[in-house]
Amino acid sequence: MKKWIYLCFLIFFAFSLAGCGSNSQSAGEQYYTYYVNHDETKIEKFPCDLSTGDAQVDSDTVSEANTEQVASTALADAVKGNTATTTATATATTTDTTTDTTTDTTTNTTTDTTTDTTTNTTTNTTTKTTTDVTAETAHIKDQIYELLTLLATAPDSANYKAPISAKLGKVKYVYSDEQVTLYFTDAYKDLTNTTEILTRAAIVKTLTQLDSVKYVTFMVQEEPLTDQDGNLVGLMTADSFIDSEGSEINTYEKTELKLFFANQDGTKLVEANRTVVYNSNISLEKLVVEQLIQGPTNTEIYPTIRPETEIINITVKDSICYVNLDESFLTPVEGVSAKITLYSIINSLAELPGINKVQILINGETDLTFREITSLTSLFERDLTLVQ
């Protein structure tokens, strides 16, 4: 008997430890807030501390420092108010469900004694489950609220500014199923293209640090956000903004790229300008080729490279850019000529400063003929006659 009591005690103790750690920030875990520099050329992360979720950030404290921060109090109140509304709705729904379940179970019971037992059991079980889920969700919303409040607060560094500025007006959010949906007013449409992209990158990179937030989406006046070409931005993840694998990520920069894709019949190149926020550890040469592999965002132009193509490495020496790709590059894109595929890379890279010539390698080899037409032993220069 003593052994059973001891075993039960160990099991209870283990579950207690697991429960205690589930809603708190792990020891040594560091969160960051991303801010935009005043020149609007990059975003950079700054360490921040989040509470364990047992207490909300005091919005009065957040807004005391200066005029810009005082203006963000409206945001903090709106965010917090929206959280309360969402929680209240969820609670009401849970209450209705619990009542219905209890009533149905009680109706099927034949005796008064059994009815009381069934009712109490159902109510207690449902209440316990609901309490656990509600507490976990409330903790996540607390963290989201804290991060959004920080994003609306000017940082200590004078060289950076809050991505959620006062001129954006009230911002609300909804959290559900690992997704945060942010609702902006029409003021969001007044942001320049550069400011908008940096703002979006800072917010998404900050929120997706939370294990419970996998996706972020933006709504403007109840309509899904679109980019400068009118395409839906849709769900964004931590991977929506380019990282450099295996390196410490501190700074994201904004750049304008001139890329070349194919026209409809695959016989000419079409110029496409693209604004990209990227990790500053990535070379611009690699960024260009990655964007070409990713393909166009405009439906009126067409891809030139198979999306499964992988970059082995890219180097630059004496104004020559060496692009080493895997064998997937040899597989043609339907309807696109070999020459257009090659020169989409060559012309795009030649737009970068310091690049005069390009050599393309396949698994480190140049002694082969691309699609049995063009020898890759040559160094290629830009050819603007191919541009439509």
Coordinates of C-alpha atoms in Angstrom, one line a residue, residues 32-199:
Y32 CA 13.3 40.6 -29.1
T33 CA 11.4 43.6 -30.5
Y34 CA 12.3 44.7 -34.1
Y35 CA 12.5 48.4 -34.7
V36 CA 12.9 50.5 -37.9
N37 CA 15.8 52.8 -38.3
H38 CA 15.0 56.5 -39.1
D39 CA 16.5 56.3 -42.5
E40 CA 14.1 53.4 -43.3
T41 CA 16.7 51.2 -44.7
K42 CA 16.6 48.3 -42.2
I43 CA 15.1 46.8 -39.1
E44 CA 17.1 45.6 -36.1
K45 CA 16.2 43.6 -33.1
F46 CA 16.5 44.8 -29.5
P47 CA 16.2 42.5 -26.4
C48 CA 13.0 42.7 -24.4
D49 CA 11.5 41.0 -21.3
L50 CA 8.1 39.5 -21.3
S51 CA 6.1 38.8 -18.1
T52 CA 5.1 35.3 -17.3
G53 CA 1.6 36.1 -18.3
D54 CA 0.3 36.5 -14.8
A55 CA 0.2 40.3 -15.1
Q56 CA -0.4 42.6 -18.0
V57 CA 1.9 45.4 -19.0
D58 CA 0.9 48.7 -17.5
S59 CA -0.1 50.8 -20.5
D60 CA 0.2 54.0 -18.4
T61 CA 3.8 53.2 -17.8
V62 CA 4.4 52.5 -21.4
S63 CA 3.0 55.9 -22.5
E64 CA 4.7 58.2 -20.0
A65 CA 8.1 58.9 -21.6
N66 CA 7.3 61.3 -24.4
T67 CA 4.6 62.6 -26.8
E68 CA 5.1 59.7 -29.3
Q69 CA 4.7 57.2 -26.5
V70 CA 1.7 58.9 -25.1
A71 CA 0.0 58.7 -28.5
S72 CA 0.5 54.9 -28.3
T73 CA -1.7 54.7 -25.2
A74 CA -4.7 54.6 -27.5
L75 CA -3.2 51.6 -29.2
A76 CA -2.4 49.9 -25.9
D77 CA -6.0 50.4 -24.8
A78 CA -7.4 49.2 -28.1
V79 CA -5.3 46.1 -28.1
K80 CA -6.2 45.3 -24.5
G81 CA -9.9 46.1 -25.1
N82 CA -9.9 43.8 -28.1
T83 CA -8.4 41.0 -26.0
A84 CA -11.1 41.4 -23.3
T85 CA -13.8 41.3 -26.0
T86 CA -12.4 38.1 -27.5
T87 CA -12.0 36.5 -24.1
A88 CA -15.5 37.4 -23.1
T89 CA -16.9 35.9 -26.3
A90 CA -15.0 32.7 -25.8
T91 CA -16.2 32.4 -22.2
A92 CA -19.8 33.0 -23.2
T93 CA -19.5 30.3 -25.9
T94 CA -18.0 27.8 -23.5
T95 CA -20.7 28.5 -20.9
D96 CA -23.4 27.8 -23.5
T97 CA -21.7 24.6 -24.6
T98 CA -21.3 23.4 -21.0
T99 CA -25.0 24.1 -20.2
D100 CA -26.2 22.2 -23.3
T101 CA -23.9 19.2 -22.7
T102 CA -25.0 19.0 -19.0
T103 CA -28.7 19.3 -20.0
D104 CA -28.5 16.5 -22.6
T105 CA -26.7 14.2 -20.3
T106 CA -29.1 14.8 -17.5
T107 CA -32.1 14.2 -19.8
N108 CA -30.9 10.7 -20.7
T109 CA -30.5 9.8 -17.0
T110 CA -33.3 7.8 -15.3
T111 CA -33.0 8.5 -11.6
D112 CA -32.7 11.7 -9.6
T113 CA -29.6 10.4 -7.8
T114 CA -27.9 9.5 -11.0
T115 CA -28.9 12.8 -12.5
D116 CA -27.2 14.8 -9.8
T117 CA -24.0 12.7 -10.1
T118 CA -23.9 13.0 -13.9
T119 CA -24.6 16.7 -13.8
N120 CA -21.9 17.4 -11.3
T121 CA -19.3 15.1 -13.1
T122 CA -20.0 16.7 -16.5
T123 CA -19.9 20.2 -15.1
N124 CA -16.7 19.6 -13.1
T125 CA -14.9 18.0 -16.1
T126 CA -15.9 20.6 -18.5
T127 CA -15.0 23.4 -16.1
K128 CA -11.6 22.0 -15.5
T129 CA -10.9 21.6 -19.2
T130 CA -12.2 25.0 -20.1
T131 CA -10.2 26.6 -17.3
D132 CA -6.9 25.1 -18.6
V133 CA -7.5 26.1 -22.2
T134 CA -8.7 29.6 -21.2
A135 CA -5.6 30.1 -18.9
E136 CA -3.3 29.0 -21.7
T137 CA -5.0 31.2 -24.3
A138 CA -5.0 34.2 -21.9
H139 CA -1.3 33.8 -21.4
I140 CA -0.6 33.8 -25.1
K141 CA -2.8 36.9 -25.6
D142 CA -0.9 38.6 -22.7
Q143 CA 2.4 38.0 -24.6
I144 CA 1.0 39.2 -27.9
Y145 CA -0.4 42.3 -26.2
E146 CA 3.0 43.0 -24.6
L147 CA 4.9 42.7 -27.9
L148 CA 2.4 44.9 -29.7
T149 CA 2.7 47.5 -27.0
L150 CA 6.5 47.4 -27.3
L151 CA 6.2 47.7 -31.1
A152 CA 4.1 50.9 -30.5
T153 CA 6.7 52.3 -28.1
A154 CA 9.7 54.3 -29.2
P155 CA 12.9 52.4 -28.3
D156 CA 15.8 53.7 -26.2
S157 CA 18.0 54.1 -29.3
A158 CA 17.6 57.5 -30.9
N159 CA 18.4 56.0 -34.3
Y160 CA 15.4 53.7 -34.4
K161 CA 11.6 54.2 -34.2
A162 CA 8.5 52.1 -33.4
P163 CA 7.1 50.3 -36.4
I164 CA 3.5 50.8 -35.2
S165 CA 3.5 54.6 -35.2
A166 CA 0.8 56.8 -33.7
K167 CA -0.4 57.9 -37.1
L168 CA -1.6 54.4 -37.8
G169 CA -4.4 55.0 -35.3
K170 CA -6.1 52.2 -33.4
V171 CA -4.8 48.7 -34.1
K172 CA -6.7 45.6 -33.0
Y173 CA -5.8 41.9 -33.0
V174 CA -7.5 38.5 -32.8
Y175 CA -5.6 35.4 -31.9
S176 CA -6.8 31.9 -32.9
D177 CA -5.3 28.6 -34.0
E178 CA -1.7 29.9 -33.9
Q179 CA -2.6 32.9 -36.0
V180 CA -2.6 36.6 -35.2
T181 CA -4.8 38.8 -37.4
L182 CA -4.1 42.5 -37.1
Y183 CA -6.7 45.1 -38.1
F184 CA -5.5 48.5 -39.2
T185 CA -7.4 51.6 -40.2
D186 CA -7.2 53.3 -43.6
A187 CA -4.1 55.2 -42.3
Y188 CA -2.1 52.0 -43.1
K189 CA -2.6 52.7 -46.8
D190 CA -0.8 56.0 -46.5
L191 CA 2.5 54.3 -45.7
T192 CA 5.1 54.5 -48.5
N193 CA 6.1 51.2 -50.0
T194 CA 9.4 51.1 -48.2
T195 CA 7.8 52.0 -44.8
E196 CA 5.1 49.4 -45.2
I197 CA 7.4 46.6 -46.0
L198 CA 9.7 47.4 -43.1
T199 CA 6.7 47.8 -40.7

